[in-house]
Amino acid sequence: MQWYPGHIGKAEKELKEQLKLMDVVIEVRDARIPLSTTHPEMDSWLGNRKRILVLNREDMISKADRNAWAAYFSRQGMKVIFANGKLGMGSTKLGRLAKDMAANVNIKRRAKGLLPRAVRAGIVGYPNVGKSSLINRLLKRRMCPAAPRPGITRDLKWVRFGKDLELLDSPGILPMRISDQTAAIKLAMCDDIGERSYDVADVAAVLVQMLIRIPSVGAKALQDRYKIDNDCLCGKTFVQKLALHLFSGDTHQAAFRILADFRKGKFGWVALERPPR
Ligand SMILES: Nc1nc2c(ncn2[C@@H]2O[C@H](COP(=O)(O)OP(=O)(O)OP(=O)(O)O)[C@@H](O)[C@H]2O)c(=O)[nH]1
């Protein structure tokens, strides 16, 4: 998969510089794939900076997924907030939590004899996970362009949020892990990377196999939806059968339909990743 646009490389350098200035880092991940939407270097980049983890697109997973992830991150001692950047759920809680963390920073400053100052919170995350939507919700105005395609946000600026917090308005884009192909395929399924960077038919075939293994979906949901029997349980064959059945043999269109249906929740709202045991 080739999906490492030049501006992301540039953003990595800028992001590392910006991270040094942040007191609180709000890391946004896609709730459907919380493991694939974080960067392996994140912990080392953050050092002992405070972190709030936001699992965005909470509307796109089931309650059981949500509970499983909440328990997992709570065991890790991480503060996690489930959010919906589109409708704004979670943003008030996020604002409050960021401010609470901000208060801690100033308590420490006072103890050291330093004057209190506005605390800086920055939002970081992979492209298209909903960072701009969350910032717009937090600031209650449209500052950042939010768009249904990755890689929209480019520039960085600080904006006052209340009297004691500053928010880095333009979200920090995490450089994506090009080496991790499994993560890359899940990012493609969730529409978190540009469509031109992957083979739709390959990605749809893997998705079919993943959906078959998810108990709340299973082979039957796929067969019923498209009126196709999939006795061999092979994703590639399923895409080909669907192509013949509905799209005059056009596998690209068939694959695209499966991906679009998954993204629209036609197989139910399900996470593609569950916490490791
Ligand atoms: N269903 C759903 N859609 C969301 C949610 N949050 C954001 N979106 C949509 O996801 C798309 C991407 O959102 P953005 O806010 O632009 O994402 P971003 O992370 O800032 O993207 P970049 O600028 O590429 O880094 C938009 O179409 C949003 O409307 C959510 O919680 N649920």
Tab-separated table of N, CA, C and O and ligand atoms in Angstrom, residues 7 28 32 55-60 83-89 123 125-136 144-154 171-174 191-192 263 269, ligand 1:
chain	number	residue	atom	x	y	z
A	7	HIS	N	2.988	15.564	2.657
A	7	HIS	CA	2.689	16.514	3.740
A	7	HIS	C	2.587	15.823	5.093
A	7	HIS	O	2.721	16.443	6.130
A	28	VAL	N	-6.840	11.220	19.419
A	28	VAL	CA	-8.105	10.743	18.861
A	28	VAL	C	-7.856	9.485	18.027
A	28	VAL	O	-6.945	9.441	17.198
A	32	ARG	N	-13.596	2.059	15.914
A	32	ARG	CA	-13.722	0.751	15.257
A	32	ARG	C	-12.388	0.014	15.222
A	32	ARG	O	-12.347	-1.207	15.177
A	55	LEU	N	-11.958	7.922	21.846
A	55	LEU	CA	-12.360	6.950	20.824
A	55	LEU	C	-13.541	7.570	20.095
A	55	LEU	O	-14.661	7.598	20.609
A	56	ASN	N	-13.237	8.117	18.933
A	56	ASN	CA	-14.267	8.832	18.173
A	56	ASN	C	-15.026	7.868	17.267
A	56	ASN	O	-14.598	6.749	17.054
A	57	ARG	N	-16.160	8.330	16.744
A	57	ARG	CA	-17.085	7.502	15.958
A	57	ARG	C	-17.710	6.430	16.846
A	57	ARG	O	-17.830	5.279	16.439
A	58	GLU	N	-18.042	6.818	18.062
A	58	GLU	CA	-18.660	5.857	18.987
A	58	GLU	C	-19.984	5.334	18.429
A	58	GLU	O	-20.449	4.265	18.801
A	59	ASP	N	-20.588	6.133	17.524
A	59	ASP	CA	-21.850	5.700	16.916
A	59	ASP	C	-21.651	4.514	15.967
A	59	ASP	O	-22.618	3.902	15.537
A	60	MET	N	-20.384	4.222	15.648
A	60	MET	CA	-20.140	3.174	14.655
A	60	MET	C	-19.698	1.853	15.271
A	60	MET	O	-19.261	0.945	14.550
A	83	ALA	N	-16.539	9.489	21.858
A	83	ALA	CA	-17.092	10.722	21.289
A	83	ALA	C	-17.691	10.483	19.911
A	83	ALA	O	-17.402	9.498	19.238
A	84	ASN	N	-18.546	11.422	19.568
A	84	ASN	CA	-19.096	11.469	18.217
A	84	ASN	C	-18.851	12.878	17.689
A	84	ASN	O	-19.563	13.818	18.042
A	85	GLY	N	-17.801	12.998	16.890
A	85	GLY	CA	-17.402	14.313	16.397
A	85	GLY	C	-18.457	14.944	15.501
A	85	GLY	O	-18.545	16.160	15.377
A	86	LYS	N	-19.265	14.099	14.887
A	86	LYS	CA	-20.274	14.599	13.961
A	86	LYS	C	-21.411	15.266	14.733
A	86	LYS	O	-21.867	16.343	14.372
A	87	LEU	N	-21.873	14.601	15.789
A	87	LEU	CA	-23.013	15.139	16.549
A	87	LEU	C	-22.586	15.878	17.816
A	87	LEU	O	-23.401	16.545	18.445
A	88	GLY	N	-21.329	15.699	18.210
A	88	GLY	CA	-20.830	16.457	19.363
A	88	GLY	C	-20.849	15.710	20.679
A	88	GLY	O	-20.408	16.256	21.685
A	89	MET	N	-21.337	14.468	20.686
A	89	MET	CA	-21.343	13.734	21.949
A	89	MET	C	-19.917	13.532	22.450
A	89	MET	O	-19.043	13.175	21.676
A	123	ILE	N	-4.697	18.381	19.915
A	123	ILE	CA	-5.386	17.180	19.444
A	123	ILE	C	-4.523	16.517	18.379
A	123	ILE	O	-4.074	17.182	17.443
A	125	GLY	N	-3.862	12.749	16.035
A	125	GLY	CA	-4.459	11.483	15.593
A	125	GLY	C	-4.224	11.263	14.112
A	125	GLY	O	-3.786	12.170	13.400
A	126	TYR	N	-4.512	10.068	13.674
A	126	TYR	CA	-4.354	9.733	12.265
A	126	TYR	C	-5.309	10.571	11.402
A	126	TYR	O	-6.323	11.075	11.905
A	127	PRO	N	-5.012	10.692	10.130
A	127	PRO	CA	-5.903	11.444	9.247
A	127	PRO	C	-7.324	10.859	9.250
A	127	PRO	O	-7.487	9.641	9.368
A	128	ASN	N	-8.279	11.753	9.177
A	128	ASN	CA	-9.692	11.383	8.985
A	128	ASN	C	-10.379	10.685	10.162
A	128	ASN	O	-11.468	10.157	10.013
A	129	VAL	N	-9.744	10.666	11.344
A	129	VAL	CA	-10.404	10.008	12.483
A	129	VAL	C	-11.434	10.924	13.145
A	129	VAL	O	-12.182	10.496	14.023
A	130	GLY	N	-11.450	12.198	12.746
A	130	GLY	CA	-12.466	13.113	13.271
A	130	GLY	C	-11.914	14.212	14.161
A	130	GLY	O	-12.654	14.827	14.937
A	131	LYS	N	-10.625	14.512	14.020
A	131	LYS	CA	-10.002	15.523	14.880
A	131	LYS	C	-10.614	16.906	14.672
A	131	LYS	O	-10.959	17.588	15.630
A	132	SER	N	-10.746	17.297	13.404
A	132	SER	CA	-11.280	18.643	13.129
A	132	SER	C	-12.710	18.767	13.628
A	132	SER	O	-13.081	19.802	14.211
A	133	SER	N	-13.509	17.718	13.425
A	133	SER	CA	-14.904	17.766	13.890
A	133	SER	C	-14.940	17.968	15.397
A	133	SER	O	-15.742	18.756	15.911
A	134	LEU	N	-14.049	17.275	16.122
A	134	LEU	CA	-14.042	17.411	17.579
A	134	LEU	C	-13.616	18.807	18.009
A	134	LEU	O	-14.198	19.386	18.925
A	135	ILE	N	-12.612	19.348	17.340
A	135	ILE	CA	-12.164	20.708	17.674
A	135	ILE	C	-13.306	21.695	17.426
A	135	ILE	O	-13.595	22.550	18.262
A	136	ASN	N	-13.982	21.551	16.301
A	136	ASN	CA	-15.100	22.447	15.997
A	136	ASN	C	-16.172	22.351	17.064
A	136	ASN	O	-16.767	23.351	17.470
A	144	CYS	N	-11.909	24.462	11.979
A	144	CYS	CA	-11.121	23.549	11.155
A	144	CYS	C	-11.985	22.970	10.045
A	144	CYS	O	-13.100	22.559	10.309
A	145	PRO	N	-11.478	22.900	8.847
A	145	PRO	CA	-12.264	22.225	7.813
A	145	PRO	C	-12.361	20.743	8.148
A	145	PRO	O	-11.358	20.093	8.428
A	146	ALA	N	-13.590	20.204	8.201
A	146	ALA	CA	-13.770	18.762	8.411
A	146	ALA	C	-14.292	18.197	7.107
A	146	ALA	O	-15.172	18.779	6.484
A	147	ALA	N	-13.728	17.124	6.666
A	147	ALA	CA	-14.132	16.599	5.362
A	147	ALA	C	-14.091	15.077	5.371
A	147	ALA	O	-13.316	14.492	6.113
A	148	PRO	N	-14.939	14.457	4.542
A	148	PRO	CA	-14.949	12.998	4.529
A	148	PRO	C	-13.787	12.402	3.739
A	148	PRO	O	-13.926	11.400	3.103
A	149	ARG	N	-12.667	13.044	3.744
A	149	ARG	CA	-11.495	12.420	3.118
A	149	ARG	C	-10.252	12.790	3.930
A	149	ARG	O	-10.187	13.874	4.530
A	150	PRO	N	-9.290	11.844	3.987
A	150	PRO	CA	-8.126	12.063	4.840
A	150	PRO	C	-7.209	13.163	4.320
A	150	PRO	O	-7.189	13.432	3.118
A	151	GLY	N	-6.466	13.753	5.245
A	151	GLY	CA	-5.399	14.669	4.849
A	151	GLY	C	-5.824	16.076	4.538
A	151	GLY	O	-5.199	16.772	3.750
A	152	ILE	N	-6.893	16.529	5.179
A	152	ILE	CA	-7.432	17.854	4.877
A	152	ILE	C	-6.733	18.955	5.682
A	152	ILE	O	-6.498	20.049	5.192
A	153	THR	N	-6.380	18.639	6.917
A	153	THR	CA	-5.846	19.680	7.792
A	153	THR	C	-4.339	19.843	7.595
A	153	THR	O	-3.608	18.878	7.631
A	154	ARG	N	-3.878	21.051	7.401
A	154	ARG	CA	-2.448	21.249	7.121
A	154	ARG	C	-1.758	22.164	8.139
A	154	ARG	O	-0.685	21.864	8.614
A	171	PRO	N	-5.441	20.216	13.911
A	171	PRO	CA	-5.026	18.965	14.534
A	171	PRO	C	-3.688	18.446	14.024
A	171	PRO	O	-3.343	18.639	12.866
A	172	GLY	N	-2.982	17.800	14.928
A	172	GLY	CA	-1.714	17.181	14.569
A	172	GLY	C	-1.973	15.848	13.910
A	172	GLY	O	-2.653	14.990	14.458
A	173	ILE	N	-1.447	15.708	12.728
A	173	ILE	CA	-1.646	14.430	12.027
A	173	ILE	C	-0.501	13.496	12.375
A	173	ILE	O	0.660	13.831	12.186
A	174	LEU	N	-0.828	12.343	12.907
A	174	LEU	CA	0.212	11.363	13.207
A	174	LEU	C	0.685	10.743	11.900
A	174	LEU	O	-0.122	10.392	11.051
A	191	ASP	N	-12.192	3.683	5.867
A	191	ASP	CA	-12.138	4.905	5.080
A	191	ASP	C	-11.263	5.964	5.747
A	191	ASP	O	-11.517	7.156	5.644
A	192	ASP	N	-10.244	5.494	6.471
A	192	ASP	CA	-9.344	6.427	7.142
A	192	ASP	C	-8.115	6.751	6.293
A	192	ASP	O	-7.272	7.550	6.717
A	263	ARG	N	-19.320	0.580	5.935
A	263	ARG	CA	-19.152	1.933	6.505
A	263	ARG	C	-20.486	2.562	6.869
A	263	ARG	O	-20.567	3.415	7.732
A	269	TRP	N	-23.508	-1.976	13.596
A	269	TRP	CA	-22.325	-1.193	13.963
A	269	TRP	C	-21.385	-2.082	14.766
A	269	TRP	O	-21.732	-2.493	15.867
B	1	LIG	N1	-20.266	8.835	11.959
B	1	LIG	C1	-19.347	9.678	12.419
B	1	LIG	N2	-18.675	10.472	11.563
B	1	LIG	C2	-17.748	11.317	12.052
B	1	LIG	C3	-17.475	11.402	13.437
B	1	LIG	N3	-16.503	12.345	13.617
B	1	LIG	C4	-16.196	12.816	12.407
B	1	LIG	N4	-16.930	12.212	11.452
B	1	LIG	C5	-16.860	12.432	9.998
B	1	LIG	O1	-15.597	11.922	9.582
B	1	LIG	C6	-15.053	12.721	8.529
B	1	LIG	C7	-13.638	13.171	8.906
B	1	LIG	O2	-13.708	14.079	9.985
B	1	LIG	P1	-12.602	15.226	10.209
B	1	LIG	O3	-12.987	15.944	11.441
B	1	LIG	O4	-12.371	16.007	8.962
B	1	LIG	O5	-11.292	14.318	10.451
B	1	LIG	P2	-9.790	14.797	10.734
B	1	LIG	O6	-9.210	13.780	11.667
B	1	LIG	O7	-9.709	16.200	11.162
B	1	LIG	O8	-9.155	14.617	9.296
B	1	LIG	P3	-7.762	15.237	8.709
B	1	LIG	O9	-7.991	16.669	8.527
B	1	LIG	O10	-7.610	14.470	7.432
B	1	LIG	O11	-6.670	14.914	9.668
B	1	LIG	C8	-16.053	13.863	8.339
B	1	LIG	O12	-16.884	13.524	7.256
B	1	LIG	C9	-16.838	13.898	9.633
B	1	LIG	O13	-18.160	14.378	9.463
B	1	LIG	C10	-18.206	10.536	14.328
B	1	LIG	O14	-18.021	10.515	15.548
B	1	LIG	N5	-19.126	9.705	13.746
